[in-house]
Each structure stands twice: as C-alpha cells, then as structure tokens.
Amino acid sequence: APKSAAGETVEIIKTVVFALLIALVLRVLLFQPFTIPSASMEPNLYEGDYIVVSKWSYGYSKHSIPFSPPLFEGRIMGKAPERGDVAVFKLPRDTKVDYIKRVIGVPGDKVQMRGGKLYINNALVENVVVTSREMSDLFGARSVSQVRETLPNGRSFMTQDYGPDFELDNTPVYEVPAKHYFMMGDNRDNSIDSRVSAGTGVGMVPEENLVGKAQIILFSWSPGASLFNPVSWFANLRPSRFFQILD
C-alpha cells in the first residue's frame, strides 16, 4: 500500500536529519571551510579567499566541535603543529572568534622582531627581498616589499613588509611556554597577532585552541561581492586563486 502523507513526511525528516548529522561529523572530523576576513595574511591569503582547513592535522579539542561544548579538556589524537604551518585557531580572549595566522614559535622558542627582521632563538631567520615597489595610500608614499623567509626547519614562504620602523617591527623577546604557540601574520606590518598581548591582541595560543591546518584556497572573491547581488559574484571572482595549495 502507498505510504500515507504523514509517513512520507517522517521519511523526509529522517533523511534531512541524517544528512545534517553526516555533514556535522564531516565538519568535526575532516574539513571545515573558512572565509578570510582581512589582509593580515597577504601575500598568501587575501580578503575574500575561501579556504578549507583539515581538522585531523592537529587532533581534536572541544573547539573542533561547533560552539565549543566543554565535553573534554586538551586534545585527542593530538599532533604538534610545525613552524610554518598556516593554522586556524580560536582567539584566546574570545573563543567564539576564529583567527588564521602562521605558526612561527613552538614551545620553548624565543621569538623577537628587530628592525623588521624575525629572530628565532636569537638567530636571524633567512630572508630575501623578492620584489619592492613604491605605493601610495592613506599613510602617504611608502615602499612595500615581498620577502621570502625560510624558517629553521626549511619551511619557506612569502611575507609582505612596509619597512623596518612600524609598531611591531621591534619587540621584546617572547618565550613560548609549554603547550602554546606563537602566531604571526604574513603581512607583518598589518597583523594583530602574538606580538600583541592577549588582552588586546592574540598573545600565546594554547594548543587546545587550534582548530586545523589551512590546506587549499577553494574559491576567491574580491571584496565587493554581495550575497544579494548575484551579478557581483561573477564580477568579483578571482579564478587565478582557485585551488591554490597553501605553503
């Protein structure tokens, strides 16, 4: 006999619930998408990039689950991030907020900026200026350089620098405590990161706050695309950034 309307409705509801459960499990265990909200990771990530983060890379904490329910402390199947990883984490002073930066200091490291140069454990990080150009903006004329840095473990990536005399270009020595990480934006003069204390910035990031490792730029829209204006979706697409694997 054909199913009643009520029976059909129950089947539809069951299907939707199962689909949502599967999506939740995939989001908790495997992948999570994020949109880049600012310029702090230029020249590698731009505002409007839509990235995918692997959740298994560092194991799982309560922050792996939506709304961070206090089900357990610490990390399950935890694996330590490496210097150079681009990681998404919960902001220590407000764990409802997701941040994305690069892991620069691991537990036990001493990190410092001197004259716009990065030092890890009192050794200058290798840096090579790749391009330099003059630009004008609200702050007047200034140079912007793309600098390739190579960390002590061999990880190499591009950073962006506006000169050696900005607010965070000369810092004290930061000692990274156990089970914490020191995070920096690749756009060195335009990033609120671990160089700024936890009260107003990021400070040291507890390992529990790590959400996952950024793996790939899936799509990208330049700022100006509006959800309610479909024409803008296509006008603001940046296809050259699609499917870029992240260093």
C-alpha positions as CSV (number, residue, x, y, z in Angstrom):
1,A,0.0,0.0,0.0
2,P,1.3,3.5,-0.7
3,K,2.6,5.4,2.3
4,S,0.4,8.0,4.0
5,A,1.3,11.7,3.8
6,A,2.4,11.5,7.4
7,G,4.7,8.6,6.7
8,E,6.3,10.5,3.7
9,T,6.9,13.5,6.0
10,V,8.6,11.3,8.6
11,E,10.8,9.8,5.9
12,I,11.8,13.3,4.6
13,I,12.6,14.5,8.2
14,K,14.7,11.4,8.8
15,T,16.6,12.0,5.6
16,V,17.3,15.6,6.4
17,V,18.4,14.7,10.0
18,F,20.8,12.0,8.7
19,A,22.2,14.4,6.1
20,L,22.8,17.1,8.8
21,L,24.4,14.5,11.1
22,I,26.7,13.4,8.3
23,A,27.6,17.0,7.5
24,L,28.3,17.7,11.2
25,V,30.6,14.6,11.5
26,L,32.5,15.6,8.4
27,R,32.9,19.1,9.6
28,V,34.1,18.0,13.1
29,L,36.4,15.2,11.9
30,L,37.6,16.1,8.4
31,F,37.2,19.5,6.8
32,Q,35.9,23.0,7.7
33,P,35.6,26.0,5.3
34,F,36.6,29.5,6.3
35,T,36.5,32.9,4.6
36,I,39.5,35.2,5.0
37,P,38.2,38.4,6.5
38,S,41.3,40.7,6.4
39,A,44.6,41.4,4.7
40,S,46.7,40.1,7.6
41,M,48.0,37.1,5.7
42,E,48.9,38.8,2.4
43,P,50.6,38.0,0.0
44,N,49.4,34.4,0.6
45,L,45.8,34.8,1.6
46,Y,43.6,37.7,0.5
47,E,40.4,39.0,1.9
48,G,37.6,37.1,0.2
49,D,39.6,33.8,-0.2
50,Y,37.5,30.8,0.7
51,I,39.8,28.2,2.2
52,V,39.5,24.6,3.5
53,V,41.1,23.5,6.8
54,S,41.9,19.9,7.7
55,K,40.6,19.1,11.1
56,W,42.6,16.0,11.7
57,S,46.0,17.6,11.3
58,Y,46.4,18.6,15.0
59,G,43.9,16.2,16.5
60,Y,40.7,17.3,18.2
61,S,39.8,19.5,21.1
62,K,36.4,20.9,22.3
63,H,37.0,23.7,19.7
64,S,36.7,21.1,16.9
65,I,33.0,20.9,17.6
66,P,30.6,23.8,16.8
67,F,30.0,26.1,19.8
68,S,33.0,24.5,21.7
69,P,31.0,22.5,24.2
70,P,33.1,21.6,27.3
71,L,32.9,17.9,26.7
72,F,36.6,17.3,27.4
73,E,39.9,19.1,28.0
74,G,43.1,19.1,26.0
75,R,43.4,17.3,22.6
76,I,42.5,13.8,21.4
77,M,44.9,12.2,18.9
78,G,46.9,15.4,19.1
79,K,49.8,16.2,16.7
80,A,52.0,19.2,17.2
81,P,51.9,21.9,14.5
82,E,55.2,22.7,12.8
83,R,56.8,26.1,12.3
84,G,55.5,27.5,9.1
85,D,52.0,25.9,9.2
86,V,49.1,28.2,8.4
87,A,46.6,27.4,11.2
88,V,43.1,28.4,12.2
89,F,42.6,28.8,15.9
90,K,40.2,30.2,18.4
91,L,41.2,33.7,19.7
92,P,42.3,33.1,23.3
93,R,40.4,36.2,24.7
94,D,37.2,35.3,22.8
95,T,36.9,31.7,21.7
96,K,33.9,32.5,19.6
97,V,36.2,34.2,17.1
98,D,38.4,32.3,14.6
99,Y,41.8,33.7,13.6
100,I,44.2,32.5,10.9
101,K,47.9,33.1,11.2
102,R,51.2,31.2,10.6
103,V,52.9,29.2,13.3
104,I,56.2,30.9,14.0
105,G,57.2,29.8,17.5
106,V,56.7,26.4,19.1
107,P,57.0,25.6,22.8
108,G,60.4,26.6,24.2
109,D,61.2,29.0,21.3
110,K,62.3,32.6,21.9
111,V,60.9,34.9,19.2
112,Q,61.8,38.5,18.6
113,M,61.5,41.2,15.9
114,R,64.4,43.6,15.5
115,G,64.3,46.3,12.8
116,G,61.6,44.3,10.9
117,K,63.6,41.1,10.9
118,L,62.5,37.9,12.6
119,Y,64.8,36.1,15.1
120,I,64.0,32.7,16.4
121,N,66.2,31.6,19.4
122,N,68.4,34.6,18.8
123,A,69.2,33.5,15.2
124,L,68.1,35.7,12.2
125,V,65.6,33.9,10.0
126,E,66.8,33.8,6.4
127,N,65.1,36.5,4.4
128,V,65.4,37.6,0.8
129,V,63.7,40.6,-0.8
130,V,62.0,39.3,-4.0
131,T,60.2,42.4,-5.1
132,S,60.0,46.0,-3.9
133,R,57.8,48.8,-5.1
134,E,56.5,52.3,-4.1
135,M,52.9,52.6,-3.2
136,S,50.6,55.5,-2.0
137,D,47.8,55.2,0.4
138,L,46.2,57.0,3.3
139,F,49.6,57.0,5.0
140,G,51.4,58.6,2.1
141,A,54.1,57.2,-0.1
142,R,55.9,54.1,1.2
143,S,57.6,51.1,-0.1
144,V,56.1,47.6,0.0
145,S,58.4,44.6,-0.3
146,Q,57.7,40.9,-0.8
147,V,60.2,39.0,1.3
148,R,60.8,35.2,1.1
149,E,61.5,33.9,4.6
150,T,63.0,30.4,5.4
151,L,62.4,29.1,8.9
152,P,65.0,26.9,10.7
153,N,63.1,23.8,9.7
154,G,63.4,24.7,6.0
155,R,59.8,25.9,5.5
156,S,59.8,28.8,3.1
157,F,57.1,31.3,2.3
158,M,56.5,34.9,1.2
159,T,55.8,37.8,3.6
160,Q,54.8,41.4,3.0
161,D,56.7,44.3,4.6
162,Y,56.3,48.1,4.6
163,G,59.7,48.9,6.1
164,P,61.5,48.4,9.4
165,D,60.0,51.2,11.5
166,F,56.5,50.0,12.2
167,E,54.9,49.4,15.6
168,L,55.6,45.7,15.7
169,D,59.0,45.7,14.0
170,N,60.9,46.0,17.2
171,T,59.7,43.8,20.1
172,P,60.8,42.3,23.3
173,V,61.8,38.6,23.3
174,Y,58.8,36.4,23.6
175,E,59.3,33.0,25.3
176,V,56.8,30.4,24.1
177,P,55.5,28.4,27.1
178,A,54.8,24.7,27.0
179,K,51.6,23.7,25.1
180,H,51.4,27.1,23.4
181,Y,52.2,28.6,20.0
182,F,53.4,32.0,18.7
183,M,51.4,33.1,15.7
184,M,52.2,35.8,13.2
185,G,50.5,37.2,10.1
186,D,52.5,37.1,6.8
187,N,51.5,40.8,6.3
188,R,54.0,41.7,9.0
189,D,53.0,45.4,9.4
190,N,49.3,44.8,9.2
191,S,48.6,42.0,11.5
192,I,47.3,41.8,15.1
193,D,49.0,38.6,16.3
194,S,51.0,37.1,19.1
195,R,53.2,40.2,19.1
196,V,50.3,41.9,20.8
197,S,49.4,40.8,24.3
198,A,46.3,38.6,24.8
199,G,44.3,41.4,26.4
200,T,44.0,43.3,23.1
201,G,45.7,41.0,20.6
202,V,46.4,37.3,20.3
203,G,49.2,36.6,22.8
204,M,50.3,33.0,23.1
205,V,47.8,30.5,21.7
206,P,47.1,27.4,23.8
207,E,47.3,24.1,21.8
208,E,43.7,23.4,22.8
209,N,42.6,26.5,20.7
210,L,43.9,25.1,17.4
211,V,41.1,24.2,15.0
212,G,43.0,22.9,12.0
213,K,45.6,23.4,9.3
214,A,44.8,25.5,6.2
215,Q,45.3,23.4,3.1
216,I,43.8,24.9,0.0
217,I,42.1,28.1,-1.4
218,L,39.0,26.6,-2.9
219,F,37.4,29.8,-4.3
220,S,38.1,33.6,-4.1
221,W,36.0,36.7,-4.5
222,S,37.5,40.2,-4.3
223,P,35.8,42.5,-1.7
224,G,32.6,43.9,-3.1
225,A,30.8,40.7,-3.9
226,S,27.4,40.8,-2.3
227,L,25.3,37.8,-1.4
228,F,22.2,39.6,-2.5
229,N,23.6,40.7,-5.9
230,P,24.4,37.6,-8.0
231,V,25.9,39.7,-10.8
232,S,28.6,40.8,-8.3
233,W,29.6,37.1,-7.6
234,F,30.9,36.8,-11.2
235,A,32.2,40.3,-11.5
236,N,34.3,39.8,-8.4
237,L,35.5,36.2,-8.9
238,R,39.3,35.7,-8.8
239,P,39.7,32.4,-10.8
240,S,43.6,32.7,-10.7
241,R,43.4,32.0,-6.9
242,F,41.1,28.9,-7.2
243,F,42.5,25.6,-6.0
244,Q,45.9,27.0,-4.8
245,I,47.6,24.7,-2.3
246,L,48.9,26.7,0.7
247,D,52.6,26.6,1.7
